[in-house]
Amino acid sequence: MATLERIRSKGGVLVAVMIGFALFAFIMTDLLSSGSSIFQRSKMEVAEINGESISIQDFQARVSEMEEYARLNSGESALDAEMINRLRQQAWNQMVNEVIMGEKYEELGIEVTSTELLDMVTGANVHPTIRQLFTNPQTGAFDKQQVINFLQSKQYDPTANFYWTFVEDQIINERLFSKYSTLFQKGFTVTDQWAKSEAKARSTEVDFDFVVQRLTSIDDAEVSVSDSEIKDYYNTHEDNFQQDASRDIEYLTFDVEPTEEDRELTKERLMEMESDFSAPDIDAAQFVRINSDIPFNPRYMKSEALDPEIRDFVTSASEGDVYGPYFEENTFKLTKLVDVAQLPDSVKARHILLRNNPQNPQDTKALSDSLVNLLENGANFAELARQYSEDQGSAINGGDLGWFRQGQMVQPFNDAVFFGAEGDIVTAESQFGTHIIHIQDKGVPTTQYQLATLGREVTHSSKTYQNVYSEATRFAALNNTQEKFNKAIEEENLTKRYGRDLSKNDERVGSLESPRKLVKWAFDAEIGEMSPIFELGDQFVIAVLTEITEEGTMPLVNVRNRIERQLMNDKKKEMILTQLREEKESGKSLQEIAESLEAEVQSASDVNFNAFQVAGAGVEPALVSLAVYSPVNEVSEPAAGNNGVYLVQVTNKEETETNLEDIQQQLKNNLNSKVSYQLLQTIRDNAEIVDNRSNFY
């Protein structure tokens, strides 16, 4: 029994350790077996906002939504890199705002109810965004029925449903913030005392003389600032010396540009296609679409709309003739006269738009045939347009589109009306659906030309590319240190470029194309480290990291001179204040004080409290305040400004009548605008935001 107790007492610690180890092993095994979920989650985290983790998947989904919305708004199928970067930044701002403001809304119980949303969309208080989207272009008035029709039809159109959901989220977020900021605005008030003080200051207008003793009147050698004073100032004003992480680089570019050999090769390749392009049985439009760097333009144009060189050709050529080669906009071109037609400059038409039903296209065809039959038998076009057309902007006006020129409508529509006869009812299929068109009137026909231009842009060849890459490789191999890099640039008379204060999410470095990988390298490198060769667009780039600035408080050594100058100026102001007080107390006139200081008496007139600056002094609020509140014909007490110390003598003071209520309202408006402008930024500044975007983009 005693032995058992002894084993228990001595083995207790061992058992506890073993149990602890077993628990640790269990936890680690679970972590590892689940794919290190915690570490994996950390790797996929694009941000942490006030403790809330945002995954890269969620963030990219938001970016994709904004890209899709931008494409729908612009009508473009692709977005350029600059637009994508801008949308990515917008998505970031939106997600940050939603998290930090969502906490505030939940805490205060702020929400937008379904009833309120309905009112914002179709009620008495329509949101400006909805009003803009559904304004009739002919009348300029908001069309509530357009909204209702859109809401009813969006359930059958995924694109329309997406568009509406996106817009709805935007107006809800805007309304939530509007409610929140209004709470703050209601918490501020303009007191009667404040308004009266402001009114008195604004109603007083003065003429005055002044003398300034500038800080430069005291030599720096006469003022001493100790190390302890600098350190004390630094410690006391630490918030003034905060900095973001940044990097400085120096870099060299090797540009891949077409050579004269590339230029001649491009011309030769174009001429190799001339015989096929000139063949009378060739479909010139299709040939251009397949082989040209220039898209085919189906528009017919009058001769005066063409460049003089082509104008001379078309007016004397026959259909099928080819002109060229000629060089224009870095492109060798051959132009073929495809067709000559007598066409009007403009056409007046109206239409009925029927959306195509992908599930049952025969339904749309049947409805179209039925409506055309009715119209050809005398039915009222305007009434049918109002009843059936899904182009709500024109349907309200009976489908009327007014007069329009070539190129204003999509191509199938354009061709149908410009080549159709006046009075005809014609149909056309476009990406928008089936158009039933009534050609109401046509302008006077003129001779117009359709051209097909086969173009080959002059670009660098693979040989040129390899030559430039070899040059960059040679330079990088021979100059693999910062010292050699700089020496070689000087000896070879190359142009060094600089990227200063680069932040980790920067999308631009000078004029480099898509330099994100260069920026990411800079934040992983050490000072003096040479980069690999980056291929950025048509340039090879070699860089060296020259400076690292970490986020946080700037080191004292970096701000010492700035602090020393500030303290020196403060001491100079005190010395001059003492000097001018003594001059004033001696009973001297302002002119005598000026002579004593070897300065001049300057004058200012019609100055009130709202004056932005004073002639001869610059932006000096202290001088304005001193003048407005000083008695007439007395030398004032000295006051320190931005650039010196001032003495004032008011020569004339006039009181003008002001409206106290107007001033009180102006002050209130200023307060409200400051809340709207500064509130969100202040909340963001105080939020804990970890930005990991640079790990992914």
mmCIF file of N, CA and C in Angstrom, residues 575-644:
data_model
loop_
_atom_site.group_PDB
_atom_site.id
_atom_site.type_symbol
_atom_site.label_atom_id
_atom_site.label_comp_id
_atom_site.label_asym_id
_atom_site.label_seq_id
_atom_site.Cartn_x
_atom_site.Cartn_y
_atom_site.Cartn_z
ATOM 1 N N MET A 575 12.544 85.267 -28.633
ATOM 2 C CA MET A 575 13.530 86.347 -28.564
ATOM 3 C C MET A 575 12.992 87.618 -29.213
ATOM 4 N N ILE A 576 12.313 87.456 -30.369
ATOM 5 C CA ILE A 576 11.774 88.630 -31.063
ATOM 6 C C ILE A 576 10.590 89.202 -30.299
ATOM 7 N N LEU A 577 9.748 88.320 -29.723
ATOM 8 C CA LEU A 577 8.624 88.796 -28.905
ATOM 9 C C LEU A 577 9.126 89.670 -27.755
ATOM 10 N N THR A 578 10.174 89.220 -27.103
ATOM 11 C CA THR A 578 10.753 89.998 -25.996
ATOM 12 C C THR A 578 11.279 91.329 -26.509
ATOM 13 N N GLN A 579 11.951 91.291 -27.661
ATOM 14 C CA GLN A 579 12.511 92.509 -28.243
ATOM 15 C C GLN A 579 11.408 93.513 -28.586
ATOM 16 N N LEU A 580 10.327 93.037 -29.204
ATOM 17 C CA LEU A 580 9.261 93.949 -29.623
ATOM 18 C C LEU A 580 8.431 94.458 -28.444
ATOM 19 N N ARG A 581 8.307 93.655 -27.403
ATOM 20 C CA ARG A 581 7.618 94.146 -26.199
ATOM 21 C C ARG A 581 8.382 95.321 -25.604
ATOM 22 N N GLU A 582 9.698 95.186 -25.574
ATOM 23 C CA GLU A 582 10.524 96.276 -25.036
ATOM 24 C C GLU A 582 10.403 97.526 -25.895
ATOM 25 N N GLU A 583 10.371 97.354 -27.213
ATOM 26 C CA GLU A 583 10.229 98.501 -28.106
ATOM 27 C C GLU A 583 8.885 99.192 -27.878
ATOM 28 N N LYS A 584 7.819 98.396 -27.731
ATOM 29 C CA LYS A 584 6.488 98.974 -27.521
ATOM 30 C C LYS A 584 6.413 99.703 -26.191
ATOM 31 N N GLU A 585 6.960 99.078 -25.136
ATOM 32 C CA GLU A 585 6.886 99.668 -23.799
ATOM 33 C C GLU A 585 7.719 100.941 -23.678
ATOM 34 N N SER A 586 8.634 101.150 -24.619
ATOM 35 C CA SER A 586 9.456 102.373 -24.576
ATOM 36 C C SER A 586 8.677 103.594 -25.027
ATOM 37 N N GLY A 587 7.470 103.367 -25.570
ATOM 38 C CA GLY A 587 6.629 104.481 -25.994
ATOM 39 C C GLY A 587 6.896 104.947 -27.408
ATOM 40 N N LYS A 588 7.679 104.233 -28.161
ATOM 41 C CA LYS A 588 7.985 104.633 -29.532
ATOM 42 C C LYS A 588 6.763 104.456 -30.434
ATOM 43 N N SER A 589 6.739 105.253 -31.494
ATOM 44 C CA SER A 589 5.712 105.079 -32.512
ATOM 45 C C SER A 589 6.063 103.863 -33.366
ATOM 46 N N LEU A 590 5.095 103.429 -34.194
ATOM 47 C CA LEU A 590 5.346 102.278 -35.056
ATOM 48 C C LEU A 590 6.472 102.582 -36.041
ATOM 49 N N GLN A 591 6.513 103.837 -36.531
ATOM 50 C CA GLN A 591 7.565 104.223 -37.467
ATOM 51 C C GLN A 591 8.928 104.179 -36.787
ATOM 52 N N GLU A 592 8.998 104.643 -35.545
ATOM 53 C CA GLU A 592 10.267 104.639 -34.811
ATOM 54 C C GLU A 592 10.728 103.208 -34.513
ATOM 55 N N ILE A 593 9.760 102.357 -34.204
ATOM 56 C CA ILE A 593 10.115 100.947 -33.959
ATOM 57 C C ILE A 593 10.662 100.323 -35.238
ATOM 58 N N ALA A 594 10.032 100.637 -36.370
ATOM 59 C CA ALA A 594 10.499 100.100 -37.650
ATOM 60 C C ALA A 594 11.922 100.558 -37.933
ATOM 61 N N GLU A 595 12.209 101.844 -37.677
ATOM 62 C CA GLU A 595 13.566 102.351 -37.909
ATOM 63 C C GLU A 595 14.566 101.662 -36.994
ATOM 64 N N SER A 596 14.136 101.412 -35.748
ATOM 65 C CA SER A 596 15.021 100.744 -34.795
ATOM 66 C C SER A 596 15.338 99.321 -35.248
ATOM 67 N N LEU A 597 14.354 98.692 -35.887
ATOM 68 C CA LEU A 597 14.535 97.298 -36.344
ATOM 69 C C LEU A 597 15.130 97.222 -37.749
ATOM 70 N N GLU A 598 15.334 98.394 -38.361
ATOM 71 C CA GLU A 598 15.787 98.458 -39.752
ATOM 72 C C GLU A 598 14.799 97.735 -40.665
ATOM 73 N N ALA A 599 13.515 97.999 -40.382
ATOM 74 C CA ALA A 599 12.425 97.404 -41.149
ATOM 75 C C ALA A 599 11.576 98.507 -41.759
ATOM 76 N N GLU A 600 10.548 98.124 -42.497
ATOM 77 C CA GLU A 600 9.639 99.083 -43.113
ATOM 78 C C GLU A 600 8.242 98.927 -42.535
ATOM 79 N N VAL A 601 7.522 100.050 -42.491
ATOM 80 C CA VAL A 601 6.113 100.001 -42.117
ATOM 81 C C VAL A 601 5.314 99.686 -43.380
ATOM 82 N N GLN A 602 4.540 98.599 -43.322
ATOM 83 C CA GLN A 602 3.703 98.202 -44.456
ATOM 84 C C GLN A 602 2.239 98.437 -44.116
ATOM 85 N N SER A 603 1.409 98.536 -45.146
ATOM 86 C CA SER A 603 -0.002 98.837 -44.927
ATOM 87 C C SER A 603 -0.893 97.785 -45.574
ATOM 88 N N ALA A 604 -2.055 97.594 -44.963
ATOM 89 C CA ALA A 604 -3.073 96.697 -45.504
ATOM 90 C C ALA A 604 -4.430 97.342 -45.306
ATOM 91 N N SER A 605 -5.359 97.109 -46.208
ATOM 92 C CA SER A 605 -6.677 97.744 -46.109
ATOM 93 C C SER A 605 -7.784 96.737 -46.372
ATOM 94 N N ASP A 606 -8.968 97.056 -45.857
ATOM 95 C CA ASP A 606 -10.184 96.263 -46.065
ATOM 96 C C ASP A 606 -9.990 94.803 -45.664
ATOM 97 N N VAL A 607 -9.373 94.599 -44.509
ATOM 98 C CA VAL A 607 -9.126 93.242 -44.020
ATOM 99 C C VAL A 607 -10.168 92.887 -42.969
ATOM 100 N N ASN A 608 -10.815 91.731 -43.129
ATOM 101 C CA ASN A 608 -11.712 91.246 -42.082
ATOM 102 C C ASN A 608 -11.282 89.853 -41.652
ATOM 103 N N PHE A 609 -12.053 89.268 -40.772
ATOM 104 C CA PHE A 609 -11.634 88.015 -40.152
ATOM 105 C C PHE A 609 -11.590 86.854 -41.149
ATOM 106 N N ASN A 610 -12.248 87.030 -42.289
ATOM 107 C CA ASN A 610 -12.251 85.960 -43.284
ATOM 108 C C ASN A 610 -11.102 86.069 -44.279
ATOM 109 N N ALA A 611 -10.236 87.061 -44.087
ATOM 110 C CA ALA A 611 -9.135 87.256 -45.024
ATOM 111 C C ALA A 611 -8.218 86.043 -45.027
ATOM 112 N N PHE A 612 -7.875 85.574 -46.235
ATOM 113 C CA PHE A 612 -7.026 84.393 -46.362
ATOM 114 C C PHE A 612 -5.558 84.753 -46.167
ATOM 115 N N GLN A 613 -5.172 85.917 -46.683
ATOM 116 C CA GLN A 613 -3.795 86.346 -46.535
ATOM 117 C C GLN A 613 -3.725 87.867 -46.550
ATOM 118 N N VAL A 614 -2.558 88.387 -46.198
ATOM 119 C CA VAL A 614 -2.330 89.832 -46.148
ATOM 120 C C VAL A 614 -1.172 90.153 -47.085
ATOM 121 N N ALA A 615 -1.383 91.138 -47.954
ATOM 122 C CA ALA A 615 -0.337 91.527 -48.890
ATOM 123 C C ALA A 615 0.917 91.942 -48.130
ATOM 124 N N GLY A 616 2.057 91.406 -48.533
ATOM 125 C CA GLY A 616 3.318 91.724 -47.881
ATOM 126 C C GLY A 616 3.670 90.805 -46.731
ATOM 127 N N ALA A 617 2.688 89.972 -46.301
ATOM 128 C CA ALA A 617 2.941 89.057 -45.184
ATOM 129 C C ALA A 617 2.665 87.607 -45.563
ATOM 130 N N GLY A 618 1.773 87.409 -46.515
ATOM 131 C CA GLY A 618 1.423 86.044 -46.900
ATOM 132 C C GLY A 618 0.284 85.504 -46.059
ATOM 133 N N VAL A 619 0.240 84.195 -45.919
ATOM 134 C CA VAL A 619 -0.813 83.542 -45.133
ATOM 135 C C VAL A 619 -0.432 83.645 -43.661
ATOM 136 N N GLU A 620 -1.084 84.564 -42.967
ATOM 137 C CA GLU A 620 -0.750 84.838 -41.556
ATOM 138 C C GLU A 620 -2.027 85.064 -40.750
ATOM 139 N N PRO A 621 -2.718 83.983 -40.345
ATOM 140 C CA PRO A 621 -3.942 84.147 -39.543
ATOM 141 C C PRO A 621 -3.708 84.955 -38.275
ATOM 142 N N ALA A 622 -2.528 84.801 -37.659
ATOM 143 C CA ALA A 622 -2.232 85.540 -36.418
ATOM 144 C C ALA A 622 -2.239 87.039 -36.667
ATOM 145 N N LEU A 623 -1.744 87.481 -37.812
ATOM 146 C CA LEU A 623 -1.724 88.908 -38.142
ATOM 147 C C LEU A 623 -3.137 89.429 -38.362
ATOM 148 N N VAL A 624 -3.970 88.665 -39.064
ATOM 149 C CA VAL A 624 -5.358 89.075 -39.294
ATOM 150 C C VAL A 624 -6.091 89.222 -37.972
ATOM 151 N N SER A 625 -5.956 88.224 -37.116
ATOM 152 C CA SER A 625 -6.625 88.263 -35.811
ATOM 153 C C SER A 625 -6.142 89.445 -34.981
ATOM 154 N N LEU A 626 -4.835 89.668 -34.989
ATOM 155 C CA LEU A 626 -4.258 90.781 -34.229
ATOM 156 C C LEU A 626 -4.833 92.102 -34.703
ATOM 157 N N ALA A 627 -4.953 92.294 -36.025
ATOM 158 C CA ALA A 627 -5.447 93.557 -36.571
ATOM 159 C C ALA A 627 -6.923 93.765 -36.258
ATOM 160 N N VAL A 628 -7.740 92.713 -36.420
ATOM 161 C CA VAL A 628 -9.182 92.845 -36.219
ATOM 162 C C VAL A 628 -9.516 93.201 -34.772
ATOM 163 N N TYR A 629 -8.764 92.647 -33.829
ATOM 164 C CA TYR A 629 -9.108 92.838 -32.416
ATOM 165 C C TYR A 629 -8.297 93.937 -31.724
ATOM 166 N N SER A 630 -7.424 94.633 -32.434
ATOM 167 C CA SER A 630 -6.637 95.710 -31.817
ATOM 168 C C SER A 630 -7.410 97.025 -31.848
ATOM 169 N N PRO A 631 -7.214 97.879 -30.848
ATOM 170 C CA PRO A 631 -7.879 99.200 -30.848
ATOM 171 C C PRO A 631 -7.287 100.118 -31.916
ATOM 172 N N VAL A 632 -8.037 101.139 -32.269
ATOM 173 C CA VAL A 632 -7.606 102.073 -33.307
ATOM 174 C C VAL A 632 -6.532 103.011 -32.758
ATOM 175 N N ASN A 633 -5.535 103.296 -33.608
ATOM 176 C CA ASN A 633 -4.478 104.281 -33.334
ATOM 177 C C ASN A 633 -3.596 103.930 -32.144
ATOM 178 N N GLU A 634 -3.499 102.659 -31.816
ATOM 179 C CA GLU A 634 -2.593 102.219 -30.765
ATOM 180 C C GLU A 634 -1.679 101.120 -31.315
ATOM 181 N N VAL A 635 -0.425 101.155 -30.873
ATOM 182 C CA VAL A 635 0.489 100.084 -31.248
ATOM 183 C C VAL A 635 0.115 98.839 -30.448
ATOM 184 N N SER A 636 -0.102 97.748 -31.155
ATOM 185 C CA SER A 636 -0.578 96.520 -30.509
ATOM 186 C C SER A 636 0.537 95.823 -29.747
ATOM 187 N N GLU A 637 0.123 94.801 -29.008
ATOM 188 C CA GLU A 637 1.097 93.874 -28.458
ATOM 189 C C GLU A 637 1.649 93.025 -29.612
ATOM 190 N N PRO A 638 2.882 92.541 -29.507
ATOM 191 C CA PRO A 638 3.424 91.718 -30.588
ATOM 192 C C PRO A 638 2.742 90.342 -30.632
ATOM 193 N N ALA A 639 2.664 89.781 -31.833
ATOM 194 C CA ALA A 639 2.088 88.444 -32.010
ATOM 195 C C ALA A 639 2.951 87.663 -32.995
ATOM 196 N N ALA A 640 3.215 86.412 -32.650
ATOM 197 C CA ALA A 640 4.050 85.557 -33.500
ATOM 198 C C ALA A 640 3.198 84.899 -34.572
ATOM 199 N N GLY A 641 3.672 84.959 -35.819
ATOM 200 C CA GLY A 641 2.998 84.308 -36.934
ATOM 201 C C GLY A 641 3.828 83.172 -37.489
ATOM 202 N N ASN A 642 3.574 82.813 -38.731
ATOM 203 C CA ASN A 642 4.307 81.703 -39.348
ATOM 204 C C ASN A 642 5.736 82.071 -39.692
ATOM 205 N N ASN A 643 5.915 83.305 -40.184
ATOM 206 C CA ASN A 643 7.222 83.695 -40.712
ATOM 207 C C ASN A 643 7.930 84.774 -39.909
ATOM 208 N N GLY A 644 7.268 85.281 -38.885
ATOM 209 C CA GLY A 644 7.898 86.337 -38.097
ATOM 210 C C GLY A 644 6.981 86.790 -36.975
#
